Amino acid sequence: IGHPEIFPLVFTTKTQEVFNCRVDEDVTEENCFKLIKKEDIIQDLKTRAAISDFHPVKKVVQEYPGEELLVVFDAKFQYGQNFYLVASEEAKENLLKPPETAEEEKEEENSEGTLEFHPYKPPVHKPWVSLGSEKEVEEESVKDTVTKIKYMITRVRRKFGAPIMFTDKNASHVKGNYIECMSYQDKTFSIKMLEKDVGIQMVSKVREISTQTKWTYPKNRATQYFARQLSSEKEEESLSSEKLKDFLTSVRLRMEIALQQNEIMNAFLDDWKALAEDESSSDGEPNVYLKAYRSFTDLCYLKDRTISCVCWHPTIYGIIAVSTRKQLSYEEQVNASDKSSLQQSVILFWSCFDANHPQLMLECPEDIYCFRFSPSDPNIIAAGCINGQVVLWDISQHEEKLQNATAVADGIKMTTVNLVNASILNILQYKYMSGAKRGKVRIHVSGEKWVKRYCAVSSIQDSHKKPVTDIHWLPDYFEDNRMGAAFRNRAEICVQLVTCSPDCSILFWDIPATKLPEQPSSEKVKEKEIFYMAHDVPDTFKHLDVCWKPLIKINLRKSGTNTEYGPIRISLRELHYHYKTSEKVQSLNTLGVPAAESPHTEMDTPSSENVKVLESIFTDFFVGTEDGEIFYSNWKIEMDSDSAKPHTQKYTIHTETINTLQRSPFFKDIILSVGGRNFAIWKEGVTNGPILHSSCSAGRNTAGHWSLTRPGVFFIGKDNGTIDIWDLLKKTHEPSHSQNVSKSVITFISPGIASPKQHFLAVSDDLGALHVLEICQPLSDSLRNEHADILDYFEREVKYLKYCEKEVQECQEFQARTEMK
């Protein structure tokens, strides 16, 4: 503001007490000056370091020439803070001893009351001070940025002074004299205009409209209908009449045929839409789009936060869970495990029927980067924290509240409607059938919130040293031991997890069976247990809290060196599973059924004897690092080897951090990796490289996910808020469709299936908003023979890679033979 010698500062209560400059006691608005010795300030900087309030002006204090610095109490916040420091001796003297000439002149004018004659003084030249106007003029000026082309025409020396003869000749007749360079537009690197100066003048529009209506005189008309009410005698007479019997006999055959047809085929099926499902039967391309369905945000828990992970509830229709973390820069993300957020971290459960209030909140010890529902029991949730710990929740007490909505009739009677895997059409049918008998029914979903505390958290000494970036449940048909061998899981319950973190480690976690502890004799142990366990937290994983340790630890290092790699995403082949929701679907008439107990509470410890070792389990896995590298390794420890470190194979395709590493839901050996400005598709077992990788795009790819219903479709999220839809049956060099969803960076993509005709795509952004989009029919319905066509395409790409590798080897051998000759 024109005073470079003044530095605003914020003095805390502790600083005011140390330097005796307490507000309204030592300094006031009238007596606002305080002289502080330079030695005391330097001693405070040494004692409190960065905590000292003089730390921002440390260099100014050290270079100050005087021995005392002037600190002024700014009661009116003229410079933005409660105190400011004067950093020059001249300004210090002017403030302590202001000139009194102006005040003396005013007193003389007031006392005498006469006008004095002042001689003319020419203006004194002052140096010009720049305030930035020349920069604005320079920005608005037009400059030529394209370099001009220079032509030089030469002539042979012997032809100097010779007469010049000009003739006409067609350039196309002479070979090499004419080349036509047609201009074209490259859509990949098109520059978008972010700002444009346009002058607009609004004027009112004038429109003349004339209508011609058929005028008739008005009439009052009304229609009223009421059912005929017959007496009991007339009802018996009409039911026993021969006319009614003849009518029922004549229409009986037609009614039976109609009922049989309703059972055999769908009478409400639109034949024209069914014909248009196949693209080959239509002349034009189908309309591909993502329709906005719901948007979720919360000003309390999602303000200034980023949605880090999104998961649909595997068995309850319309429930979606999101985890959040604080918005951090790249430097802060590197040291994210050393910081804790003051804002409460929660996992929010939203319902598609209530976009205003979350239905359930899971309390978290730290910010959550990733979480997953257990495949065997969706009430068990595992998550990875920013500080490297693993957390477990049990929400079985709230399962019924998430499942049921309330249908409130006009009277006092209440009816509960089960919304498990029920589509909007089923709810409307239930509403119609129930409303026909009992009157109007209103579907209502409660907006009450429940906060659920976590059941167990891993030991911080044995956890990751950096944020847990990916977490997965191992399947329920095998278990790992500490040597990496896979054994049969007799309980058929998912009891093991795998996590990865940039601290260069991959951890396998085991949830041991619950053992009933013996009754302790000391009362202090009872009091300690009661103190640490909350009354509303189930004791499902009480034996794991704070003492949970990993089963296996894998370190990724370069062979022969101590350089480590930081895994961000992990993909195991044995993680290929689907949630079996068809066995858990309940009809709308099944109401008030209590939730089943968690299988983890009654799980027995399997005996180590007679446990079958599963040799057919694939222990190979893919890993994506923070440097953009793809590793292919094995978690099984070889007993004969001297080192327990697995052999890794490295691929360098991406230039930035891998944010997506996911296997196809239709092919176990096909993996999609997304990172930086490109993506790649890998096939397990092919060591030559990816079978398909995209070219560098104009923006960064921040998220990706395969389609759950079409083998050749996947979605890519961009940093400009756009979703790219790739269809390998149509195009492989560019997306088949792009649609803008948000104005911020896309952070996560998660598709979900509500019904066979209703598919959703959940997209989260960096502003803490969750957008649920409805996927159109061409993107959700699989085409005829699509699975076989995509499989054939992948096989062709593999053959092409092998052919290219063979050609390269032959070329190298030929070059080696040539050098030898």
GROMACS .gro file of C-alpha atoms in nm, residues 184-192 698 731 734:
model
   12
  184TYR     CA    1  -0.603  -2.959  -4.142
  185GLN     CA    2  -0.717  -2.915  -3.785
  186ASP     CA    3  -0.564  -3.129  -3.510
  187LYS     CA    4  -0.842  -3.178  -3.256
  188THR     CA    5  -0.609  -3.334  -2.999
  189PHE     CA    6  -0.409  -3.018  -2.935
  190SER     CA    7  -0.674  -2.755  -2.996
  191ILE     CA    8  -0.632  -2.451  -2.771
  192LYS     CA    9  -0.942  -2.360  -2.574
  698ALA     CA   10  -0.383  -3.266  -2.412
  731LYS     CA   11  -1.244  -4.663  -3.216
  734GLU     CA   12  -0.958  -4.175  -2.974
   0.00000   0.00000   0.00000
